[in-house]
Coordinates of C-alpha atoms in Angstrom, one line a residue:
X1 CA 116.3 80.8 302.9
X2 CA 117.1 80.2 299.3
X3 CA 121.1 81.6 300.2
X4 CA 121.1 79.8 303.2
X5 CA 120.3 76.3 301.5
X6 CA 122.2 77.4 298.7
X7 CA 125.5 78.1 300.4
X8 CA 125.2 75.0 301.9
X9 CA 124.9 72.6 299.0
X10 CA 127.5 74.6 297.7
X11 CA 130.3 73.8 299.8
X12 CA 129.2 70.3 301.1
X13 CA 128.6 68.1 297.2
X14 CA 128.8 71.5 295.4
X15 CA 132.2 72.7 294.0
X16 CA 133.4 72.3 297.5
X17 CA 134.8 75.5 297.6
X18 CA 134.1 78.1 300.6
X19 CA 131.9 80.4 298.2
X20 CA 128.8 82.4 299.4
X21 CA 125.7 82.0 297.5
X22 CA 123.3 84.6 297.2
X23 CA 121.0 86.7 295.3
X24 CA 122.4 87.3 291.7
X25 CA 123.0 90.8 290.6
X26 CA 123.4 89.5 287.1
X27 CA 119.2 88.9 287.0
X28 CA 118.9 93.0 287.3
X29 CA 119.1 94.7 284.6
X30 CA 116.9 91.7 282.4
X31 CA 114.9 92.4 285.2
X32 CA 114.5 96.8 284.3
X33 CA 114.3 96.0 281.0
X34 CA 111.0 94.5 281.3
X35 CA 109.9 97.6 282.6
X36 CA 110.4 99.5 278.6
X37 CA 107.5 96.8 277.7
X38 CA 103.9 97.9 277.6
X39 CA 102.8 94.6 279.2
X40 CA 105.1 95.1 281.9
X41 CA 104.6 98.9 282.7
X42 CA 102.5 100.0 285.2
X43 CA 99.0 100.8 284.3
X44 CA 97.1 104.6 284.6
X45 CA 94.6 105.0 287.6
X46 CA 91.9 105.9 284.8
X47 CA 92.6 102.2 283.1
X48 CA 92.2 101.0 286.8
X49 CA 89.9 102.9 288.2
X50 CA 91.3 102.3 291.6
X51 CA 91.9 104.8 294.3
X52 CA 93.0 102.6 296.9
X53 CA 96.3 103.3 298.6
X54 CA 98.4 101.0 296.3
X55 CA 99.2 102.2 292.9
X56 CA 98.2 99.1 291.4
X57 CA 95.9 96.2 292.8
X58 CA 97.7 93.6 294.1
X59 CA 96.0 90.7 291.7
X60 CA 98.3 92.6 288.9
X61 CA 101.5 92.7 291.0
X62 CA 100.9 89.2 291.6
X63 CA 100.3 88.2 288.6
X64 CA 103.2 89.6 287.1
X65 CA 105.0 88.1 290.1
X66 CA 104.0 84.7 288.8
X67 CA 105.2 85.5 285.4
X68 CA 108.3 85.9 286.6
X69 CA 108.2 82.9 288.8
X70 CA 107.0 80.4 286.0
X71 CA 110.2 82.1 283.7
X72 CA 112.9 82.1 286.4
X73 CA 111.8 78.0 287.2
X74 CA 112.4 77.3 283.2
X75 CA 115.3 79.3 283.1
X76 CA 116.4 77.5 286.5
X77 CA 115.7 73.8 284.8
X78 CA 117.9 75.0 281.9
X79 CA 120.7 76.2 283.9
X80 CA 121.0 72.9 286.0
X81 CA 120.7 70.9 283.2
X82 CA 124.0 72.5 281.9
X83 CA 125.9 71.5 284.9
X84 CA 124.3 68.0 284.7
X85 CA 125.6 67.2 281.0
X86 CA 128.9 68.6 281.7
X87 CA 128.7 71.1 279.3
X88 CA 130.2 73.7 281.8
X89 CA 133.4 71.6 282.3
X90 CA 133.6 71.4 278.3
X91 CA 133.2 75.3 278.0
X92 CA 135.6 75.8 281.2
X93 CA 138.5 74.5 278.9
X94 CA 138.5 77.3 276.7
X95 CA 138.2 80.4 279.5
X96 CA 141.2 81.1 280.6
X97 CA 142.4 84.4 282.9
X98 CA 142.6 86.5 279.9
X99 CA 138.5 86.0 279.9
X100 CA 138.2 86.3 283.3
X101 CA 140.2 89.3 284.1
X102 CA 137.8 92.0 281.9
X103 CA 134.9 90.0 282.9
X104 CA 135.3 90.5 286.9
X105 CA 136.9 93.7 286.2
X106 CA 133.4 95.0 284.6
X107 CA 131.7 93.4 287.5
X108 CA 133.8 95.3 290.0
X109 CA 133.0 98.6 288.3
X110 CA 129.1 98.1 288.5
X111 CA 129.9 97.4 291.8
X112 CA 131.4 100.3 292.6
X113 CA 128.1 102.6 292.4
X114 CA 126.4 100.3 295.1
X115 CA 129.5 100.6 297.4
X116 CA 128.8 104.9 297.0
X117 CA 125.3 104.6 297.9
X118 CA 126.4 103.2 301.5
X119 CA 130.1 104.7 301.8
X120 CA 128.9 108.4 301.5
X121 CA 126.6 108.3 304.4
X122 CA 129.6 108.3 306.5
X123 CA 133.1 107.5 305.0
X124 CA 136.1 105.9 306.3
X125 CA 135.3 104.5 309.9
X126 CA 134.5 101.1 309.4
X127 CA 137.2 100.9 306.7
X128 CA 139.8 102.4 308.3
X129 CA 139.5 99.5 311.4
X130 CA 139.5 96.8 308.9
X131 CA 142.3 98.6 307.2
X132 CA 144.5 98.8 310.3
X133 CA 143.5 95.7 311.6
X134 CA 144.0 93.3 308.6
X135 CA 146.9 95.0 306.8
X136 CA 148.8 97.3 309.1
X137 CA 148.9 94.3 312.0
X138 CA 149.0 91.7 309.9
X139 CA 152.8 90.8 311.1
X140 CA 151.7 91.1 314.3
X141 CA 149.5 88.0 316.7
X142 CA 147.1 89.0 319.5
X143 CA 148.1 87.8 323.1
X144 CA 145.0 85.8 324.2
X145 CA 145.1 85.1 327.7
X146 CA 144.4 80.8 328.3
X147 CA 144.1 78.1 330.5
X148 CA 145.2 74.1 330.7
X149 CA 145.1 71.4 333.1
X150 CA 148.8 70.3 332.1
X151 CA 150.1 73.9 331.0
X152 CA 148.1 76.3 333.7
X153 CA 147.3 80.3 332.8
X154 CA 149.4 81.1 329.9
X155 CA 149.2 83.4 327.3
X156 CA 148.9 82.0 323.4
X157 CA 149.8 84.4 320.4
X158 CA 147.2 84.0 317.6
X159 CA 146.6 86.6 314.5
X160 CA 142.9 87.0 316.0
X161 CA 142.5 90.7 314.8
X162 CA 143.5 89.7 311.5
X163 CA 141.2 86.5 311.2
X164 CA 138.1 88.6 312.9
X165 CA 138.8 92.0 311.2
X166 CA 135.6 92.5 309.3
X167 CA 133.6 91.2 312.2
X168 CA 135.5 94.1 314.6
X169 CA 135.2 96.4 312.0
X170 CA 131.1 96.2 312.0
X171 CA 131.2 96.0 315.9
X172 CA 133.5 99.2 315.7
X173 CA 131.5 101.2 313.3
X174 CA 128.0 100.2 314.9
X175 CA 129.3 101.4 318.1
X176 CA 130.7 104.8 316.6
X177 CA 127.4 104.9 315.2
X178 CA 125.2 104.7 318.0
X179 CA 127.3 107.5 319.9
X180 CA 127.1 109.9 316.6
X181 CA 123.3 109.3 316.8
X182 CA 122.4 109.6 320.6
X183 CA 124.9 112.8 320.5
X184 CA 123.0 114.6 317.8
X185 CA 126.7 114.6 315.3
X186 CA 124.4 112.7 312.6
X187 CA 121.6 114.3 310.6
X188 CA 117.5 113.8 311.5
X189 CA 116.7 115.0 308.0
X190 CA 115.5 111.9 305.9
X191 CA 116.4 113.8 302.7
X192 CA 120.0 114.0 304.4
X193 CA 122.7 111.9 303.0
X194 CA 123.9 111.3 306.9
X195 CA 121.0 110.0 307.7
X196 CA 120.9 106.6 307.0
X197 CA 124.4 106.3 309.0
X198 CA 121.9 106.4 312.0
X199 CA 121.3 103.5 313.9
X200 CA 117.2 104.6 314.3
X201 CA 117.4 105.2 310.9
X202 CA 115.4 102.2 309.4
X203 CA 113.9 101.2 313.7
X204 CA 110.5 100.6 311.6
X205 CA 111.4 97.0 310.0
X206 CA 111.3 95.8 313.7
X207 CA 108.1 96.6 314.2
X208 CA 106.9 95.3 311.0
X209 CA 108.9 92.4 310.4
X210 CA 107.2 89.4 312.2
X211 CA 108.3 87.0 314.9
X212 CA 108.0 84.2 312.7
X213 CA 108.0 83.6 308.9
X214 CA 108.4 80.6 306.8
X215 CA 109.2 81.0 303.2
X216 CA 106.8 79.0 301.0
X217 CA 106.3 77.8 297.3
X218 CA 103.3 78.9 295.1
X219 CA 99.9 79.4 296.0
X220 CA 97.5 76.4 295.9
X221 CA 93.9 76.8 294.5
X222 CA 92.6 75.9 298.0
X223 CA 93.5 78.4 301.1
X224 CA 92.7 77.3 304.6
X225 CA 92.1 80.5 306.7
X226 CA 92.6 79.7 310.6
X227 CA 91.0 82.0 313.3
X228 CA 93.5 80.8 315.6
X229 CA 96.6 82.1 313.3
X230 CA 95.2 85.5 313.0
X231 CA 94.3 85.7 316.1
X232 CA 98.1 84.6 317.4
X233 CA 100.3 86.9 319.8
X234 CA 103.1 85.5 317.5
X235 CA 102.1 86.5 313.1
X236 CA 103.1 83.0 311.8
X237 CA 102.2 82.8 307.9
X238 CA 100.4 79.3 307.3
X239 CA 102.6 77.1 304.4
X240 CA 100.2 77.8 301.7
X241 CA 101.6 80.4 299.6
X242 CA 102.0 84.2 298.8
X243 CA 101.4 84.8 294.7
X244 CA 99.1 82.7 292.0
X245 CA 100.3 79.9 290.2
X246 CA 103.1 80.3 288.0
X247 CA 103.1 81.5 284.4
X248 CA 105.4 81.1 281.7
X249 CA 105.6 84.3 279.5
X250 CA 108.5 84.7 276.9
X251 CA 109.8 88.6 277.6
X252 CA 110.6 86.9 281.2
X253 CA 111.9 83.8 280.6
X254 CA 114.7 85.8 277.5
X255 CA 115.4 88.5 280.6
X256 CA 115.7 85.3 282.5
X257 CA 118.2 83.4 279.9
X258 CA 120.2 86.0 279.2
X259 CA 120.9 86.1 283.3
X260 CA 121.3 82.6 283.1
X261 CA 124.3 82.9 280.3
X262 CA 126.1 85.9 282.7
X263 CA 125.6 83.9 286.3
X264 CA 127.2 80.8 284.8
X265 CA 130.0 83.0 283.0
X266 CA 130.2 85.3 286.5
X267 CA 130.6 81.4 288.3
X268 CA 133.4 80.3 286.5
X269 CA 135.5 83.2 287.4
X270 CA 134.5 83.3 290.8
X271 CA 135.5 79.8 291.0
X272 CA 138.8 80.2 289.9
X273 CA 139.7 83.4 291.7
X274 CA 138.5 81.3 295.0
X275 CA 140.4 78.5 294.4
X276 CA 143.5 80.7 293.9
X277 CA 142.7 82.2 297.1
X278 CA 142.7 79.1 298.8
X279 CA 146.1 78.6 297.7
X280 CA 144.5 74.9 295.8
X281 CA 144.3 73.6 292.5
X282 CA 141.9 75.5 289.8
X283 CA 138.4 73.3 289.8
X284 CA 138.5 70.5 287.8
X285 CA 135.7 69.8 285.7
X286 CA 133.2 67.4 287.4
X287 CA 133.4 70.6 290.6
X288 CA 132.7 73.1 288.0
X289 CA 129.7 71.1 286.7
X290 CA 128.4 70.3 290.2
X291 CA 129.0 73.6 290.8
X292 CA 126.9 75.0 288.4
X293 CA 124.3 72.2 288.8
X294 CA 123.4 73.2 292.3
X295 CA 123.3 76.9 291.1
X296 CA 120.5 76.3 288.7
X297 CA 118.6 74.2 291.1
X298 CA 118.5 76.5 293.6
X299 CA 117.4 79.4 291.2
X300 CA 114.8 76.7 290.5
X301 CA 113.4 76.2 293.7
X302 CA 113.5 80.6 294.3
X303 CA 111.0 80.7 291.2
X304 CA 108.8 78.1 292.9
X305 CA 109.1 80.5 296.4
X306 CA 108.7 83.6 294.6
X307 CA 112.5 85.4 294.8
X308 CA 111.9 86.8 291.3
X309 CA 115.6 86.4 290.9
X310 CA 118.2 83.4 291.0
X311 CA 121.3 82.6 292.9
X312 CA 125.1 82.7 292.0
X313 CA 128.4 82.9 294.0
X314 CA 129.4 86.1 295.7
X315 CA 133.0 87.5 294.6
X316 CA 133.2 90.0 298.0
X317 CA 133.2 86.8 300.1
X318 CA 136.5 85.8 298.3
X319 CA 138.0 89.1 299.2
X320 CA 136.4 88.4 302.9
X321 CA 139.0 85.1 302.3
X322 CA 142.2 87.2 301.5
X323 CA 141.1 89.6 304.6
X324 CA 140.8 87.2 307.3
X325 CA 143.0 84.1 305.7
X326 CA 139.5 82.1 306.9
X327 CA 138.9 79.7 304.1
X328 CA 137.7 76.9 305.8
X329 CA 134.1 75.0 304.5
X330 CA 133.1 74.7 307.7
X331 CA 132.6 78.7 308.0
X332 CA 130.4 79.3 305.2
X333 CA 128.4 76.0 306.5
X334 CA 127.8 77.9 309.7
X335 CA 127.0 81.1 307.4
X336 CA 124.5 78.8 305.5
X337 CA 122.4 77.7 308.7
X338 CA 122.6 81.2 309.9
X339 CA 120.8 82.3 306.8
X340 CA 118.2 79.9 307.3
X341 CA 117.8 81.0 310.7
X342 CA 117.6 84.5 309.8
X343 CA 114.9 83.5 307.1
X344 CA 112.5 82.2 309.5
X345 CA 113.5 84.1 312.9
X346 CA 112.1 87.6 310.8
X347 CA 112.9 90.0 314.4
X348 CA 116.4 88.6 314.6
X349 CA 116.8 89.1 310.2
X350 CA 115.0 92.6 311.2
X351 CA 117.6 93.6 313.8
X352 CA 120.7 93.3 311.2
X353 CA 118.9 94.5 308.1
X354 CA 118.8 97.8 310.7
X355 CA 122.8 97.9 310.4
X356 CA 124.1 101.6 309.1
X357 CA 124.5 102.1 305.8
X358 CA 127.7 103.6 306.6
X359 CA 128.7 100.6 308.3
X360 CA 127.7 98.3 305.0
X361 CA 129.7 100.7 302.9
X362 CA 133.0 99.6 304.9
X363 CA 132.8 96.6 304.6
X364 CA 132.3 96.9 301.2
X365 CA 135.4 98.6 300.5
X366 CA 137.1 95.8 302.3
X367 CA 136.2 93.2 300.6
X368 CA 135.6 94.3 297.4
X369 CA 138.6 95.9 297.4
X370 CA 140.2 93.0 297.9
X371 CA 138.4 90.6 295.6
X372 CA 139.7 93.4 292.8
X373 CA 143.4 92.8 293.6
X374 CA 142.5 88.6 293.6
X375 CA 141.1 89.6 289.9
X376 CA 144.2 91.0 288.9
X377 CA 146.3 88.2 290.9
X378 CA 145.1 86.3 287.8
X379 CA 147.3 87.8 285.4
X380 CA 150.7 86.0 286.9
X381 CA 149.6 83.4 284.8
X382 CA 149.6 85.6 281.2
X383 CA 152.5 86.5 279.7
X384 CA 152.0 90.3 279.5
X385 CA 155.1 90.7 277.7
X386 CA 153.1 89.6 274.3
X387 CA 151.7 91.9 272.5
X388 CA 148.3 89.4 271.4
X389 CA 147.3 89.2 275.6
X390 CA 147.8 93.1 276.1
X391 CA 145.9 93.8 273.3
X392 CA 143.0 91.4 273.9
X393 CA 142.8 92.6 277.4
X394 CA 142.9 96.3 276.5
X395 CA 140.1 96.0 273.6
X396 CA 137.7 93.2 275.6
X397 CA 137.7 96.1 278.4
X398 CA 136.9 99.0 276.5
X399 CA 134.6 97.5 274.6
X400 CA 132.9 96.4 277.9
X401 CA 132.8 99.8 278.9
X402 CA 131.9 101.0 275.5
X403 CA 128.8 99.0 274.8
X404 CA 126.7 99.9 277.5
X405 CA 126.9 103.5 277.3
X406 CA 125.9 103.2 273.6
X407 CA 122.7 101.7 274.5
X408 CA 122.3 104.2 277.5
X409 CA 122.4 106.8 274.9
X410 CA 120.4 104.5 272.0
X411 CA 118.1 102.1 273.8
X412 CA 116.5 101.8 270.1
X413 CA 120.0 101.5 268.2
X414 CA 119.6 97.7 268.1
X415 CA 116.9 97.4 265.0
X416 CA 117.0 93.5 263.2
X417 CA 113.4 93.9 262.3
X418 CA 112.4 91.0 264.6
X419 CA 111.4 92.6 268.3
X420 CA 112.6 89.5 270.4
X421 CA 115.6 89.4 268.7
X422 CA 116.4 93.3 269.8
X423 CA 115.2 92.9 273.4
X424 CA 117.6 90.1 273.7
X425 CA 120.4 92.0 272.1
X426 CA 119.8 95.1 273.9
X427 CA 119.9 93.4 277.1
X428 CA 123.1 91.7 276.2
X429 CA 125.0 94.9 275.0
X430 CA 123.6 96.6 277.8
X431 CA 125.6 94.6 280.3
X432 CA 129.4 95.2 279.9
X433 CA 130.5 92.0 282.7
X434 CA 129.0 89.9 279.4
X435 CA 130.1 92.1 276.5
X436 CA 133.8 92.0 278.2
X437 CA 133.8 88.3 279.0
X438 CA 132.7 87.3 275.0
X439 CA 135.2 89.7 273.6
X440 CA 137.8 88.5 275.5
X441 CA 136.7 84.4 275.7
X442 CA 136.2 85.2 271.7
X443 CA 139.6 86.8 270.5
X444 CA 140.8 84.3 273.0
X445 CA 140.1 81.7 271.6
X446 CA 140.7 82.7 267.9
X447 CA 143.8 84.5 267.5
X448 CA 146.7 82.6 267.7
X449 CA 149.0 81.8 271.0
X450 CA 150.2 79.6 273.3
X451 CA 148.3 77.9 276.2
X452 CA 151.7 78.8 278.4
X453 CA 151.4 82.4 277.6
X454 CA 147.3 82.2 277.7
X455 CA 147.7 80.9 281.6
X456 CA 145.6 78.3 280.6
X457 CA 148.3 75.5 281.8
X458 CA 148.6 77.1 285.3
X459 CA 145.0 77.0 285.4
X460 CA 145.3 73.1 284.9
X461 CA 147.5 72.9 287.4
X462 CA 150.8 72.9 285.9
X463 CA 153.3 75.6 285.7
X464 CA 153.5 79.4 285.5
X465 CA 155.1 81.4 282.5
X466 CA 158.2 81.3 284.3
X467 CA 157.8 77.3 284.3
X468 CA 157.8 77.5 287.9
X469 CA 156.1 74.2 289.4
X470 CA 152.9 76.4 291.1
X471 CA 152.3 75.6 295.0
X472 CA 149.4 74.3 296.1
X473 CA 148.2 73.8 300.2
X474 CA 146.1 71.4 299.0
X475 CA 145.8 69.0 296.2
X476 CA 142.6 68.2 294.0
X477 CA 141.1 65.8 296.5
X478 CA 139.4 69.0 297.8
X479 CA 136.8 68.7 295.1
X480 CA 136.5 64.8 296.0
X481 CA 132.5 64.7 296.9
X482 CA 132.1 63.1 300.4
X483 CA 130.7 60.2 302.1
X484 CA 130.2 58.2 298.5
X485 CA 130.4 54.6 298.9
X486 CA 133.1 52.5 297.4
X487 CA 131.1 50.8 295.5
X488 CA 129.6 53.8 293.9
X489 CA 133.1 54.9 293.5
X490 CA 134.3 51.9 291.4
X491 CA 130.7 52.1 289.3
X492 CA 130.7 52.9 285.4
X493 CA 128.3 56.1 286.7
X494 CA 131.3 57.5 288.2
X495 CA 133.2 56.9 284.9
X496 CA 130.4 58.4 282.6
X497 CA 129.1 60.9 285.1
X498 CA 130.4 64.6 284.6
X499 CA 129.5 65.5 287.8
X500 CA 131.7 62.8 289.9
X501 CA 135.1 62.4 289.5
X502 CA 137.5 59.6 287.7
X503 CA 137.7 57.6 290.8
X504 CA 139.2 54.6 288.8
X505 CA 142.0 56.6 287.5
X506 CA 142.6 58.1 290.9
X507 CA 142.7 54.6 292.3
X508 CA 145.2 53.6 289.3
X509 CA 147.3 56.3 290.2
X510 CA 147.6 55.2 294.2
X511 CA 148.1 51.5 293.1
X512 CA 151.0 53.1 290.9
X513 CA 152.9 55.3 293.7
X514 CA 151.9 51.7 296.5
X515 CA 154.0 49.5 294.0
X516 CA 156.9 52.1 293.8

């Protein structure tokens, strides 16, 4: 629900960019840390004294649940209130490719280990179809067979295996699937690596999932039990709530902050490699501000319905972008609504979560794959024939890789004296997307050089390090928000505002090119 709303927002008043929002990866690790607290651990059965079938009761899940809730709605109120005071179109000035090449790059490589876990049930189908179909064919247009009143039957030529490749890739490996299971290729074994390539692997969700579910905020003090619900053919959940009332507790919301700091870091660069995907202007300020303004809402309202976890843009939908050359809003609206669908029609959300692993892992290579060239697109921009960007780039990304193996191997190294303090820190060195990202944004920003050779023009808008004007399909209109009222447009709000843009100087400039 909370991606489906999210992606919405996103690319209607948002940054107005075709960007996928969903859960953010950058809330997991604060998340495992929490487990290395005593108050967070899982108690003994003797300090229980419970030998029902759960491990622990579930008024202790919940309440811990609510904790996390109470944090992630603090942290959430923080992290829109940094989009609303334009303090993200301030900070965007000064991060430039050379910051977000060794941040994304990190991002990519934690990445990676996911993609394993569903590649290696079954490699290179799914893949090899999207390969053939997006890259190999890509010079080629599929003859669709069509009908007019004025022209008749005729036959059109349109790139439609290059625009649907993913989709005919997961169709293909599905299928492939379902005759490797039926003929007994695939193993039965659950320990098996094969197995979850299945497609009666995971049949159980079906069964469980139910027909109906609506996602809900917090529990209220007063529960109305209905015969007639639990009695339905159909299990609807009555809007009242899962999990007690939320809690503020300080290990949570830190965990929660310092996820805060890496999604709006991680949105940035997503932002940017989008927009050059899109073949339009970098995001101008008041888009990146919106931008991260609807972000922190959202992660808002998932505390209040119990996600545990906030929301941030997805990179593999950008290389979903430079697969199928789809970059239209209107497709990720559609995904959006889908979402929603799928969060209240639970059989139908059942059905895909059911999808092969080996099919999931694909995909992944696909777009992934191609969101890591995108990254890389970004160093056009630098001049990598000076020695200060090489040498930034080389030591923000070792360090990024360094870091968090040091804490693997010392998760006590950290010692300040002051516990707070060394969570924090620990959790920060432990994450190599935000210890890459600083370095670079850091040395960046410190040693000397020019904003040519930084890329930090082109990012404006301007020219490449070959002063080569750069070409744009569309101009920065794109990040105009619509249906605003004229009146609101010529207000001193949408002077002062750093979420709307400078409509008076865009109207200046009109007048300017009318007269001429």
């Amino acid at each position: 629900m909370m991606s489906g709303i999210a992606t919405l927002l996103m690319c209607t008043v948002g940054c107005r960019l075709p960007i996928f929002q969903g859960p953010s990866s950058s809330y997991i690790i604060p998340l495992l840390g929490l487990t290395n607290l005593a108050e967070w651990s899982c108690p003994n059965q003797e300090y229980l004294n419970y030998g029902g079938r759960l491990p622990v009761p579930r008024e202790i899940i919940y309440n811990q649940l609510s904790k996390l809730q109470g944090s992630l709605m603090v942290a959430g109120t923080i992290h829109l209130l940094i989009g609303f005071t334009g303090l993200v179109g301030m900070v965007a000035r000064y991060v430039g490719p050379i910051t977000i090449v060794p941040a994304l790059l990190l991002a990519v490589y934690y990445i990676h280990r996911i993609t394993v876990k569903f590649a290696e049930t079954h490699w290179g189908t799914t893949t090899l179809c999207g390969i053939i179909l997006s890259l190999y064919l890509r010079n080629y247009k599929t003859p669709i067979p069509f009908w007019t009143k004025k022209r008749g039957f005729h036959i059109i030529w349109y790139p439609l295996h290059q625009v649907f490749s993913i989709l005919l890739s997961v169709i293909f490996g599905w299928i492939l699937s379902v005759i490797l299971t039926y003929a007994g290729v695939l193993s039965s074994d659950p320990t098996s690596t094969e197995y979850y390539a299945r497609t009666d692997a995971r049949n159980e969700i079906l069964s469980r999932n139910p027909w109906f579910f609506f996602p809900y905020p917090c529990k209220h003090k007063f529960a109305i039990k209905s015969a007639l619900l639990r009695q339905s053919k159909f299990k609807i959940v009555h809007f009242l709530g899962q999990f007690s009332m939320p809690q503020f507790d300080t290990p949570a919301f830190a965990g929660a902050m310092v996820a805060t700091i890496m999604s709006i870091v991680d949105s940035i660069c997503d932002y940017n490699a989008c927009a050059r995907m899109c073949y339009v202007p970098f995001p101008p300020s008041h888009a990146l501000n919106r931008g991260i303004f609807w972000e922190g809402l959202m992660s808002f309202f998932a505390g209040i319905t119990g996600c545990g976890h906030g929301t941030n843009s997805y990179g593999g939908n950008i290389g979903a972008i430079g697969i199928t050359k789809a970059a239209s809003r209107l497709i990720l609206q559609g995904c959006g609504v889908i979402y929603v669908l799928f969060a209240v029609l639970g059989k139908l959300n059942a059905a895909f979560i059911t999808i092969p692993y080996s099919v999931l892992g694909g995909t992944m290579i696909l777009y992934y794959g191609i969101f890591f060239g995108v990254i890389l697109s970004q160093l056009q921009f630098v001049n990598l024939n000076d020695t200060r960007n090489l040498a930034i780039l080389g030591i923000s990304v070792l360090v990024g890789f360094m870091l968090p193996h040091w804490v693997e191997k010392r998760p006590d190294g950290l010692n300040t004296g002051i516990e707070g303090l060394d969570r924090t820190l620990t959790m920060l060195a432990a994450n190599g997307v935000f210890v890459a990202g600083f370095v670079a944004c850091f040395l960046d920003n410190t040693v000397s050089g020019s904003r040519e050779s930084r890329g930090l023009e082109a990012q404006l808008g301007g020219e490449d390090t070959v002063g080569k004007p750069l070409e744009f399909l569309e101009g920065k209109e794109v990040y105009d928000i619509p249906w605003l009222p004229k009146r609101l447009k010529n207000s001193a709000l949408a002077r002062i505002s750093p979420m709307l843009p400078n409509y008076t100087e865009s109207y200046k400039s009109e007048e300017q090119i009318k007269k001429k």
